[in-house]
């Protein structure tokens, strides 16, 4: 068992208290991480603030060289980090290694995109003739200290997507990995440390939410909060943040809407891939199918056939369905399943659970009074809801408290684009599953699914601020 440390002001440090991290696969103890105190958080925050002036004074090109080194290191260590990641969050080994590799590409792209953050100028006389001698030089400057808080399901990739755009924009970073996923996060931090970033530019925080959770969000040194997690916690982050800018990536109840002219074999493949990848523990997972009643029987049969082919078991066997992150999650998922069973849903695949390993569950004839129609299970459960019209499908989609993504499957593209324009979500996929997509695409949620726009260019813009310098040429 290894006792991992936090990276603060260029040094690896332990704390008086620690947290033991065990694998959700078999409860193997993987190591310990420090449980930082508020005083230790203060020390780290002070180091970050002190490092800011010199880091922001570097050119974007100079900052980019550090990020390229980080990407090189991650590519060299992707198998090593991927193996730990697979154990720590019960993700398939191939997918875990792929996550690290994807993160290296994201960091490289961020380094390059940062070189394209240009200033601009405006002439005052365009709309005000009297101000024709005035010129505004417009620059983008770092916001300052960025607090990056990552989730368990992508502890490397969704960390890198916050850290790299912040750093290339001239900010310094306080990185809080998820507790379950903190070892993976600290291995990511090791890559940043080994790339030679100046002391204090990048720091890590691990600890118990009950002791430092609210404290780091409310901390006076923090200028921007970039958070991924559940909607209830996100709402709390928003309240604690006050008037400081935030970026929130929260929950979703992503729908796959299937019209009568859809290619049902292709649709079923996309739905199963989208719903059950990483056991459904993704905010962008398809979490309900809304299908026209005329093709519902055929679609349900196609989906069922594919679900029955999914493999279940150990992530190191690269199975499709692996144990969910903890017993609490498994209990919540089972509660949704029992509610649907009690209220008359048709169970197309049997519910089976061993500890926090849940076999994939497919329900048909799900009605609006069932919790699974609205709640996000964050697990391998998929409800099919039958509707009679496109209008009813749209109404059902937009009644959700969430607004992350949706898919629509149809051969009628004018209808698909019209439907997309009416959906209250951040992203609509046509004839493909909901997914985060390429990391340079905009990624956002509305309503209870988040605030702000991610995606490499958009994240850099969000974590920089406009400075206007006006002068008179006369």
Tab-separated table of C-alpha atoms in Angstrom:
chain	number	residue	atom	x	y	z
A	1	UNK	CA	0.000	0.000	0.000
A	2	UNK	CA	1.361	3.400	-0.986
A	3	UNK	CA	0.825	6.598	0.956
A	4	UNK	CA	0.304	9.244	-1.718
A	5	UNK	CA	1.082	12.919	-1.114
A	6	UNK	CA	-0.232	16.290	-2.255
A	7	UNK	CA	1.746	18.562	-4.545
A	8	UNK	CA	1.939	22.011	-2.950
A	9	UNK	CA	4.296	24.842	-3.881
A	10	UNK	CA	6.606	22.500	-5.770
A	11	UNK	CA	6.857	19.865	-3.012
A	12	UNK	CA	5.148	16.563	-2.223
A	13	UNK	CA	3.637	16.777	1.256
A	14	UNK	CA	1.773	14.479	3.631
A	15	UNK	CA	-0.876	15.475	6.166
A	16	UNK	CA	-1.453	14.406	9.731
A	17	UNK	CA	-4.640	12.599	8.713
A	18	UNK	CA	-5.258	10.383	5.699
A	19	UNK	CA	-8.034	8.724	3.705
A	20	UNK	CA	-7.826	5.070	2.659
A	21	UNK	CA	-8.811	4.393	-0.949
A	22	UNK	CA	-10.189	0.932	-1.795
A	23	UNK	CA	-11.217	-0.535	-5.138
A	24	UNK	CA	-14.954	-0.859	-5.835
A	25	UNK	CA	-14.149	-4.067	-7.696
A	26	UNK	CA	-13.073	-6.193	-4.735
A	27	UNK	CA	-12.372	-3.712	-1.901
A	28	UNK	CA	-8.606	-4.082	-2.357
A	29	UNK	CA	-6.835	-1.269	-0.496
A	30	UNK	CA	-5.013	0.795	-3.119
A	31	UNK	CA	-3.352	3.353	-0.870
A	32	UNK	CA	-3.957	6.444	1.208
A	33	UNK	CA	-4.207	10.113	0.307
A	34	UNK	CA	-3.790	13.069	2.657
A	35	UNK	CA	-6.805	14.525	4.442
A	36	UNK	CA	-5.752	18.154	4.370
A	37	UNK	CA	-6.701	20.579	7.105
A	38	UNK	CA	-8.018	24.074	6.493
A	39	UNK	CA	-4.647	25.452	7.556
A	40	UNK	CA	-2.913	23.312	4.922
A	41	UNK	CA	-5.399	24.535	2.335
A	42	UNK	CA	-4.497	28.109	3.286
A	43	UNK	CA	-0.802	27.347	2.734
A	44	UNK	CA	-1.512	25.936	-0.726
A	45	UNK	CA	-3.732	28.876	-1.677
A	46	UNK	CA	-1.075	31.341	-0.585
A	47	UNK	CA	1.515	29.538	-2.710
A	48	UNK	CA	-0.771	29.705	-5.734
A	49	UNK	CA	-1.401	33.424	-5.330
A	50	UNK	CA	2.325	34.083	-4.945
A	51	UNK	CA	3.098	32.159	-8.150
A	52	UNK	CA	0.485	33.944	-10.268
A	53	UNK	CA	2.385	37.109	-11.333
A	54	UNK	CA	5.375	35.272	-12.800
A	55	UNK	CA	3.235	32.624	-14.520
A	56	UNK	CA	0.875	35.123	-16.139
A	57	UNK	CA	3.899	37.158	-17.281
A	58	UNK	CA	5.094	34.266	-19.445
A	59	UNK	CA	4.064	34.244	-23.082
A	60	UNK	CA	1.439	31.746	-24.172
A	61	UNK	CA	4.188	30.008	-26.141
A	62	UNK	CA	6.296	29.549	-23.005
A	63	UNK	CA	3.344	28.170	-21.036
A	64	UNK	CA	2.497	25.848	-23.923
A	65	UNK	CA	5.932	24.207	-23.734
A	66	UNK	CA	5.177	22.999	-20.218
A	67	UNK	CA	1.855	21.522	-21.341
A	68	UNK	CA	3.496	19.675	-24.215
A	69	UNK	CA	5.884	18.110	-21.694
A	70	UNK	CA	2.926	17.024	-19.554
A	71	UNK	CA	1.313	15.388	-22.596
A	72	UNK	CA	4.546	13.543	-23.404
A	73	UNK	CA	4.748	12.197	-19.851
A	74	UNK	CA	1.122	11.043	-19.845
A	75	UNK	CA	1.627	9.177	-23.103
A	76	UNK	CA	4.672	7.433	-21.633
A	77	UNK	CA	2.771	6.474	-18.458
A	78	UNK	CA	-0.692	5.789	-19.876
A	79	UNK	CA	-0.615	2.055	-19.108
A	80	UNK	CA	0.679	2.582	-15.567
A	81	UNK	CA	-1.888	5.276	-14.797
A	82	UNK	CA	-4.638	3.424	-16.660
A	83	UNK	CA	-4.179	0.311	-14.533
A	84	UNK	CA	-4.585	2.309	-11.324
A	85	UNK	CA	-7.555	4.176	-12.769
A	86	UNK	CA	-9.260	0.894	-13.692
A	87	UNK	CA	-8.859	-0.394	-10.137
A	88	UNK	CA	-9.846	2.854	-8.481
A	89	UNK	CA	-13.090	3.605	-10.343
A	90	UNK	CA	-13.946	0.152	-11.759
A	91	UNK	CA	-13.569	1.154	-15.396
A	92	UNK	CA	-12.550	-1.234	-18.179
A	93	UNK	CA	-8.779	-1.398	-18.554
A	94	UNK	CA	-8.812	-0.523	-22.240
A	95	UNK	CA	-11.106	2.448	-21.594
A	96	UNK	CA	-8.956	3.561	-18.653
A	97	UNK	CA	-5.769	3.591	-20.712
A	98	UNK	CA	-7.705	5.336	-23.466
A	99	UNK	CA	-8.798	8.022	-21.007
A	100	UNK	CA	-5.196	8.848	-20.151
A	101	UNK	CA	-4.224	8.908	-23.827
A	102	UNK	CA	-7.202	11.141	-24.646
A	103	UNK	CA	-6.143	13.488	-21.865
A	104	UNK	CA	-2.680	13.831	-23.383
A	105	UNK	CA	-4.262	14.869	-26.691
A	106	UNK	CA	-6.553	17.316	-24.869
A	107	UNK	CA	-3.573	18.931	-23.157
A	108	UNK	CA	-1.686	19.252	-26.440
A	109	UNK	CA	-4.690	20.830	-28.127
A	110	UNK	CA	-5.078	23.242	-25.206
A	111	UNK	CA	-1.439	24.276	-25.556
A	112	UNK	CA	-1.947	25.016	-29.249
A	113	UNK	CA	-5.329	26.679	-28.814
A	114	UNK	CA	-3.834	29.009	-26.213
A	115	UNK	CA	-1.602	30.452	-28.913
A	116	UNK	CA	-4.712	31.581	-30.777
A	117	UNK	CA	-6.198	33.709	-28.004
A	118	UNK	CA	-5.766	37.086	-29.620
A	119	UNK	CA	-6.566	40.591	-28.514
A	120	UNK	CA	-8.445	43.089	-30.669
A	121	UNK	CA	-9.116	46.791	-31.056
A	122	UNK	CA	-12.162	48.991	-31.589
A	123	UNK	CA	-12.564	52.504	-32.910
A	124	UNK	CA	-14.991	54.675	-30.983
A	125	UNK	CA	-16.272	56.660	-33.932
A	126	UNK	CA	-18.154	53.761	-35.507
A	127	UNK	CA	-21.373	54.620	-33.649
A	128	UNK	CA	-20.416	57.867	-31.906
A	129	UNK	CA	-18.912	60.452	-34.269
A	130	UNK	CA	-17.758	62.530	-31.312
A	131	UNK	CA	-15.653	59.620	-30.082
A	132	UNK	CA	-13.882	59.003	-33.364
A	133	UNK	CA	-10.480	59.742	-31.836
A	134	UNK	CA	-10.842	57.065	-29.142
A	135	UNK	CA	-9.442	53.560	-29.548
A	136	UNK	CA	-9.898	50.588	-27.256
A	137	UNK	CA	-7.213	47.901	-27.063
A	138	UNK	CA	-8.884	44.723	-25.851
A	139	UNK	CA	-6.868	41.969	-24.186
A	140	UNK	CA	-7.671	38.706	-22.482
A	141	UNK	CA	-6.115	38.254	-19.063
A	142	UNK	CA	-6.179	35.337	-16.606
A	143	UNK	CA	-8.885	35.346	-13.957
A	144	UNK	CA	-6.306	34.363	-11.307
A	145	UNK	CA	-6.605	31.312	-9.038
A	146	UNK	CA	-8.782	28.580	-10.569
A	147	UNK	CA	-10.256	25.880	-8.331
A	148	UNK	CA	-10.734	22.720	-10.439
A	149	UNK	CA	-12.965	20.052	-8.867
A	150	UNK	CA	-13.238	16.783	-10.781
A	151	UNK	CA	-15.651	13.777	-10.644
A	152	UNK	CA	-14.931	10.102	-10.070
A	153	UNK	CA	-16.067	8.822	-13.454
A	154	UNK	CA	-13.327	10.515	-15.500
A	155	UNK	CA	-10.739	11.386	-12.845
A	156	UNK	CA	-7.993	12.090	-15.395
A	157	UNK	CA	-9.800	13.416	-18.466
A	158	UNK	CA	-12.271	15.707	-16.707
A	159	UNK	CA	-9.409	16.964	-14.561
A	160	UNK	CA	-7.200	17.709	-17.549
A	161	UNK	CA	-10.095	19.482	-19.289
A	162	UNK	CA	-10.148	21.987	-16.424
A	163	UNK	CA	-6.444	22.266	-15.656
A	164	UNK	CA	-4.883	22.645	-19.114
A	165	UNK	CA	-7.146	25.476	-20.402
A	166	UNK	CA	-6.708	27.293	-17.081
A	167	UNK	CA	-2.908	27.079	-17.195
A	168	UNK	CA	-2.516	28.069	-20.837
A	169	UNK	CA	-4.705	31.087	-20.103
A	170	UNK	CA	-2.175	32.264	-17.518
A	171	UNK	CA	-4.020	31.133	-14.402
A	172	UNK	CA	-2.675	29.117	-11.493
A	173	UNK	CA	-4.604	26.030	-10.426
A	174	UNK	CA	-5.822	24.449	-7.198
A	175	UNK	CA	-6.829	20.918	-8.204
A	176	UNK	CA	-9.264	18.928	-6.060
A	177	UNK	CA	-9.573	15.374	-7.436
A	178	UNK	CA	-12.559	13.235	-6.410
A	179	UNK	CA	-12.010	11.210	-3.267
A	180	UNK	CA	-12.683	7.971	-5.174
A	181	UNK	CA	-10.336	8.761	-8.026
A	182	UNK	CA	-7.862	10.803	-6.013
A	183	UNK	CA	-4.958	8.431	-6.655
A	184	UNK	CA	-5.523	8.739	-10.395
A	185	UNK	CA	-5.742	12.507	-9.968
A	186	UNK	CA	-2.464	12.593	-8.052
A	187	UNK	CA	-0.776	10.515	-10.762
A	188	UNK	CA	-1.968	13.159	-13.226
A	189	UNK	CA	-0.511	15.780	-10.894
A	190	UNK	CA	2.791	13.896	-10.955
A	191	UNK	CA	2.957	14.491	-14.704
A	192	UNK	CA	2.509	18.241	-14.196
A	193	UNK	CA	5.143	18.243	-11.475
A	194	UNK	CA	7.622	16.269	-13.564
A	195	UNK	CA	7.099	18.660	-16.474
A	196	UNK	CA	8.822	21.288	-14.331
A	197	UNK	CA	6.055	23.810	-13.781
A	198	UNK	CA	7.224	26.613	-11.481
A	199	UNK	CA	6.430	26.074	-7.795
A	200	UNK	CA	2.930	27.133	-6.814
A	201	UNK	CA	1.513	27.238	-10.342
A	202	UNK	CA	-0.205	23.874	-9.895
A	203	UNK	CA	-1.239	22.515	-6.494
A	204	UNK	CA	-3.422	19.629	-5.331
A	205	UNK	CA	-5.944	19.346	-2.518
A	206	UNK	CA	-7.294	16.084	-1.118
A	207	UNK	CA	-9.440	15.770	1.949
A	208	UNK	CA	-12.823	15.127	3.443
A	209	UNK	CA	-15.704	17.181	2.131
A	210	UNK	CA	-17.025	17.614	5.639
A	211	UNK	CA	-13.795	19.379	6.646
A	212	UNK	CA	-12.637	21.318	3.587
A	213	UNK	CA	-15.403	20.993	0.957
A	214	UNK	CA	-17.206	24.263	1.617
A	215	UNK	CA	-13.989	25.898	2.801
A	216	UNK	CA	-12.155	25.653	-0.523
A	217	UNK	CA	-15.167	26.904	-2.488
A	218	UNK	CA	-15.656	29.929	-0.244
A	219	UNK	CA	-11.933	30.617	0.048
A	220	UNK	CA	-11.083	34.259	-0.563
A	221	UNK	CA	-8.107	33.393	-2.799
A	222	UNK	CA	-10.265	31.552	-5.345
A	223	UNK	CA	-11.270	33.603	-8.395
A	224	UNK	CA	-12.987	30.948	-10.540
A	225	UNK	CA	-14.592	27.591	-9.749
A	226	UNK	CA	-14.720	24.825	-12.354
A	227	UNK	CA	-16.802	21.941	-11.002
A	228	UNK	CA	-18.111	18.637	-12.346
A	229	UNK	CA	-20.455	16.583	-10.190
A	230	UNK	CA	-24.046	16.055	-9.165
A	231	UNK	CA	-26.728	18.697	-9.559
A	232	UNK	CA	-27.444	18.998	-5.802
A	233	UNK	CA	-23.759	19.659	-5.069
A	234	UNK	CA	-23.532	21.988	-8.052
A	235	UNK	CA	-26.393	24.082	-6.709
A	236	UNK	CA	-24.559	24.323	-3.407
A	237	UNK	CA	-21.347	25.351	-5.174
A	238	UNK	CA	-23.252	28.099	-6.973
A	239	UNK	CA	-24.607	29.487	-3.711
A	240	UNK	CA	-21.242	29.373	-1.957
A	241	UNK	CA	-19.448	30.956	-4.923
A	242	UNK	CA	-21.368	34.204	-4.604
A	243	UNK	CA	-20.577	36.630	-7.434
A	244	UNK	CA	-17.432	34.801	-8.542
A	245	UNK	CA	-17.592	33.181	-12.003
A	246	UNK	CA	-18.256	29.448	-12.101
A	247	UNK	CA	-18.445	26.645	-14.616
A	248	UNK	CA	-20.704	23.755	-13.657
A	249	UNK	CA	-21.036	20.391	-15.403
A	250	UNK	CA	-23.859	18.583	-13.626
A	251	UNK	CA	-26.329	15.739	-14.104
A	252	UNK	CA	-28.453	14.744	-17.056
A	253	UNK	CA	-31.446	12.676	-18.083
A	254	UNK	CA	-30.452	12.413	-21.724
A	255	UNK	CA	-33.187	11.114	-23.981
A	256	UNK	CA	-32.981	9.155	-27.211
A	257	UNK	CA	-36.051	10.078	-29.254
A	258	UNK	CA	-36.882	7.488	-31.918
A	259	UNK	CA	-39.271	8.349	-34.751
A	260	UNK	CA	-41.096	5.865	-36.956
A	261	UNK	CA	-38.739	6.226	-39.946
A	262	UNK	CA	-35.561	5.546	-37.952
A	263	UNK	CA	-33.136	2.787	-38.927
A	264	UNK	CA	-33.945	0.605	-35.919
A	265	UNK	CA	-30.900	-1.672	-36.045
A	266	UNK	CA	-28.535	1.292	-36.125
A	267	UNK	CA	-30.632	3.074	-33.507
A	268	UNK	CA	-30.550	0.095	-31.134
A	269	UNK	CA	-26.766	-0.172	-31.444
A	270	UNK	CA	-26.279	3.528	-30.690
A	271	UNK	CA	-28.705	3.417	-27.771
A	272	UNK	CA	-27.075	0.420	-26.104
A	273	UNK	CA	-23.588	1.864	-26.605
A	274	UNK	CA	-24.755	5.211	-25.266
A	275	UNK	CA	-26.710	3.856	-22.320
A	276	UNK	CA	-24.425	1.151	-20.955
A	277	UNK	CA	-20.867	2.329	-21.618
A	278	UNK	CA	-19.031	2.440	-18.267
A	279	UNK	CA	-22.144	0.924	-16.721
A	280	UNK	CA	-24.127	4.098	-17.425
A	281	UNK	CA	-22.004	6.168	-15.024
A	282	UNK	CA	-21.759	9.141	-17.371
A	283	UNK	CA	-23.679	12.398	-17.333
A	284	UNK	CA	-23.990	12.024	-21.118
A	285	UNK	CA	-25.299	8.452	-21.003
A	286	UNK	CA	-28.653	7.813	-22.673
A	287	UNK	CA	-30.944	7.505	-19.668
A	288	UNK	CA	-34.326	7.057	-21.323
A	289	UNK	CA	-35.668	6.046	-24.720
A	290	UNK	CA	-38.715	7.914	-25.990
A	291	UNK	CA	-40.116	6.026	-28.954
A	292	UNK	CA	-43.147	6.255	-31.231
A	293	UNK	CA	-45.557	3.508	-30.249
A	294	UNK	CA	-45.774	2.178	-33.831
A	295	UNK	CA	-42.149	0.996	-33.812
A	296	UNK	CA	-41.715	0.456	-30.075
A	297	UNK	CA	-42.114	-3.332	-30.126
A	298	UNK	CA	-39.491	-3.776	-32.827
A	299	UNK	CA	-37.073	-1.322	-31.233
A	300	UNK	CA	-37.465	-2.904	-27.785
A	301	UNK	CA	-36.663	-6.314	-29.269
A	302	UNK	CA	-33.565	-4.952	-31.021
A	303	UNK	CA	-32.327	-3.247	-27.847
A	304	UNK	CA	-33.028	-6.316	-25.720
A	305	UNK	CA	-31.034	-8.552	-28.074
A	306	UNK	CA	-28.032	-6.241	-27.780
A	307	UNK	CA	-28.321	-5.818	-24.015
A	308	UNK	CA	-28.308	-9.584	-23.602
A	309	UNK	CA	-24.944	-9.681	-25.393
A	310	UNK	CA	-23.278	-7.276	-22.934
A	311	UNK	CA	-20.566	-8.825	-20.800
A	312	UNK	CA	-20.578	-8.368	-17.020
A	313	UNK	CA	-17.720	-8.615	-14.546
A	314	UNK	CA	-14.175	-7.457	-13.841
A	315	UNK	CA	-12.864	-4.296	-15.558
A	316	UNK	CA	-9.543	-6.030	-16.228
A	317	UNK	CA	-11.429	-8.442	-18.476
A	318	UNK	CA	-12.677	-5.372	-20.398
A	319	UNK	CA	-16.276	-6.295	-19.709
A	320	UNK	CA	-19.061	-3.913	-20.708
A	321	UNK	CA	-20.705	-3.769	-17.281
A	322	UNK	CA	-18.530	-3.424	-14.181
A	323	UNK	CA	-19.292	-2.689	-10.516
A	324	UNK	CA	-20.717	0.776	-9.915
A	325	UNK	CA	-18.646	3.129	-7.816
A	326	UNK	CA	-19.977	2.211	-4.366
A	327	UNK	CA	-22.723	0.473	-2.405
A	328	UNK	CA	-24.664	3.688	-1.921
A	329	UNK	CA	-24.949	4.100	-5.692
A	330	UNK	CA	-25.979	0.476	-6.100
A	331	UNK	CA	-28.671	0.902	-3.450
A	332	UNK	CA	-30.023	3.998	-5.188
A	333	UNK	CA	-30.143	2.211	-8.548
A	334	UNK	CA	-31.927	-0.762	-7.002
A	335	UNK	CA	-34.481	1.581	-5.457
A	336	UNK	CA	-35.354	2.952	-8.912
A	337	UNK	CA	-35.626	-0.577	-10.277
A	338	UNK	CA	-37.938	-1.702	-7.447
A	339	UNK	CA	-40.150	1.353	-7.931
A	340	UNK	CA	-40.534	0.586	-11.652
A	341	UNK	CA	-41.287	-3.061	-10.916
A	342	UNK	CA	-43.890	-2.149	-8.306
A	343	UNK	CA	-45.615	0.275	-10.688
A	344	UNK	CA	-45.941	-2.204	-13.538
A	345	UNK	CA	-43.030	-1.629	-15.916
A	346	UNK	CA	-42.258	-4.556	-18.209
A	347	UNK	CA	-38.879	-6.008	-17.260
A	348	UNK	CA	-37.206	-7.094	-20.501
A	349	UNK	CA	-34.038	-8.237	-18.739
A	350	UNK	CA	-34.001	-9.559	-15.174
A	351	UNK	CA	-32.626	-7.490	-12.321
A	352	UNK	CA	-29.588	-9.099	-10.757
A	353	UNK	CA	-27.176	-7.643	-8.228
A	354	UNK	CA	-24.075	-8.904	-6.433
A	355	UNK	CA	-22.696	-6.252	-4.104
A	356	UNK	CA	-22.250	-3.156	-6.256
A	357	UNK	CA	-22.213	-5.138	-9.499
A	358	UNK	CA	-25.574	-4.719	-11.254
A	359	UNK	CA	-26.479	-6.580	-14.428
A	360	UNK	CA	-27.940	-4.381	-17.204
A	361	UNK	CA	-31.653	-3.699	-16.759
A	362	UNK	CA	-34.035	-2.816	-19.595
A	363	UNK	CA	-37.598	-1.694	-18.868
A	364	UNK	CA	-40.426	-1.225	-21.381
A	365	UNK	CA	-43.819	0.441	-20.871
A	366	UNK	CA	-42.378	2.903	-18.379
A	367	UNK	CA	-44.938	5.510	-17.320
A	368	UNK	CA	-44.526	9.059	-16.110
A	369	UNK	CA	-45.332	8.196	-12.507
A	370	UNK	CA	-42.238	5.981	-12.241
A	371	UNK	CA	-39.105	7.477	-10.700
A	372	UNK	CA	-36.914	6.010	-13.440
A	373	UNK	CA	-38.688	8.219	-15.985
A	374	UNK	CA	-37.171	11.323	-14.341
A	375	UNK	CA	-34.354	10.378	-11.974
A	376	UNK	CA	-30.773	9.967	-13.152
A	377	UNK	CA	-29.732	6.426	-12.113
A	378	UNK	CA	-26.036	6.750	-12.960
A	379	UNK	CA	-26.045	3.033	-13.519
A	380	UNK	CA	-26.908	0.284	-16.039
A	381	UNK	CA	-30.667	0.842	-16.171
A	382	UNK	CA	-32.576	1.969	-19.278
A	383	UNK	CA	-36.306	2.776	-19.443
A	384	UNK	CA	-38.344	2.771	-22.662
A	385	UNK	CA	-41.239	5.245	-22.740
A	386	UNK	CA	-43.802	5.019	-25.541
A	387	UNK	CA	-45.417	8.123	-27.036
A	388	UNK	CA	-47.999	8.802	-29.711
A	389	UNK	CA	-46.575	11.905	-31.418
A	390	UNK	CA	-43.497	14.056	-31.949
A	391	UNK	CA	-45.179	16.752	-29.879
A	392	UNK	CA	-45.595	14.385	-26.938
A	393	UNK	CA	-41.950	13.336	-27.248
A	394	UNK	CA	-40.819	16.963	-27.168
A	395	UNK	CA	-43.007	17.728	-24.163
A	396	UNK	CA	-41.632	14.727	-22.278
A	397	UNK	CA	-38.046	15.728	-23.035
A	398	UNK	CA	-38.496	19.322	-21.930
A	399	UNK	CA	-40.348	18.448	-18.720
A	400	UNK	CA	-37.079	17.170	-17.276
A	401	UNK	CA	-35.272	19.281	-14.679
A	402	UNK	CA	-32.106	18.492	-16.636
A	403	UNK	CA	-30.964	19.880	-19.958
A	404	UNK	CA	-27.662	18.308	-20.945
A	405	UNK	CA	-28.094	16.382	-24.206
A	406	UNK	CA	-30.587	14.498	-26.349
A	407	UNK	CA	-30.523	12.340	-29.465
A	408	UNK	CA	-33.094	12.068	-32.208
A	409	UNK	CA	-33.200	9.154	-34.646
A	410	UNK	CA	-34.966	9.795	-37.940
A	411	UNK	CA	-34.361	9.980	-41.667
A	412	UNK	CA	-36.200	13.303	-41.845
A	413	UNK	CA	-33.417	15.837	-41.368
A	414	UNK	CA	-35.551	18.989	-41.629
A	415	UNK	CA	-37.742	17.563	-38.855
A	416	UNK	CA	-34.652	16.597	-36.838
A	417	UNK	CA	-33.224	20.117	-36.998
A	418	UNK	CA	-36.580	21.637	-36.115
A	419	UNK	CA	-36.921	19.259	-33.167
A	420	UNK	CA	-33.376	20.082	-32.069
A	421	UNK	CA	-34.160	23.794	-32.056
A	422	UNK	CA	-37.020	23.197	-29.610
A	423	UNK	CA	-35.191	20.912	-27.200
A	424	UNK	CA	-34.098	22.563	-23.943
A	425	UNK	CA	-30.628	20.990	-23.873
A	426	UNK	CA	-27.057	22.036	-24.577
A	427	UNK	CA	-26.337	19.519	-27.355
A	428	UNK	CA	-28.472	17.471	-29.746
A	429	UNK	CA	-27.130	14.465	-31.645
A	430	UNK	CA	-28.839	13.358	-34.836
A	431	UNK	CA	-28.823	9.595	-35.463
A	432	UNK	CA	-26.086	8.966	-32.906
A	433	UNK	CA	-25.788	8.434	-29.166
A	434	UNK	CA	-25.378	11.214	-26.659
A	435	UNK	CA	-21.731	11.672	-25.745
A	436	UNK	CA	-19.232	14.293	-24.710
A	437	UNK	CA	-17.841	14.325	-28.224
A	438	UNK	CA	-14.469	15.680	-29.359
A	439	UNK	CA	-12.907	17.779	-26.617
A	440	UNK	CA	-12.701	20.848	-28.850
A	441	UNK	CA	-16.491	20.906	-29.371
A	442	UNK	CA	-18.617	23.118	-27.103
A	443	UNK	CA	-20.024	21.163	-24.171
A	444	UNK	CA	-22.729	22.637	-21.971
A	445	UNK	CA	-25.893	22.026	-20.052
A	446	UNK	CA	-28.922	24.180	-19.316
A	447	UNK	CA	-31.436	24.121	-16.462
A	448	UNK	CA	-30.212	21.690	-13.809
A	449	UNK	CA	-27.397	20.365	-15.990
A	450	UNK	CA	-24.924	23.166	-15.568
A	451	UNK	CA	-23.673	26.657	-16.252
A	452	UNK	CA	-21.059	27.904	-18.681
A	453	UNK	CA	-19.578	26.397	-21.834
A	454	UNK	CA	-16.719	23.904	-21.875
A	455	UNK	CA	-14.665	22.680	-24.791
A	456	UNK	CA	-11.017	23.695	-25.058
A	457	UNK	CA	-11.406	27.097	-26.745
A	458	UNK	CA	-14.518	27.916	-24.752
A	459	UNK	CA	-12.891	26.893	-21.468
A	460	UNK	CA	-9.895	29.127	-22.146
A	461	UNK	CA	-12.227	32.011	-22.882
A	462	UNK	CA	-14.249	31.333	-19.734
A	463	UNK	CA	-11.143	31.314	-17.554
A	464	UNK	CA	-9.795	34.557	-18.975
A	465	UNK	CA	-11.348	38.008	-18.671
A	466	UNK	CA	-11.543	40.983	-20.980
A	467	UNK	CA	-9.420	44.047	-20.237
A	468	UNK	CA	-10.128	47.195	-22.248
A	469	UNK	CA	-7.504	49.946	-22.406
A	470	UNK	CA	-8.858	53.159	-23.982
A	471	UNK	CA	-6.799	56.056	-25.234
A	472	UNK	CA	-7.325	59.190	-27.326
A	473	UNK	CA	-5.176	59.512	-30.451
A	474	UNK	CA	-5.580	63.301	-30.526
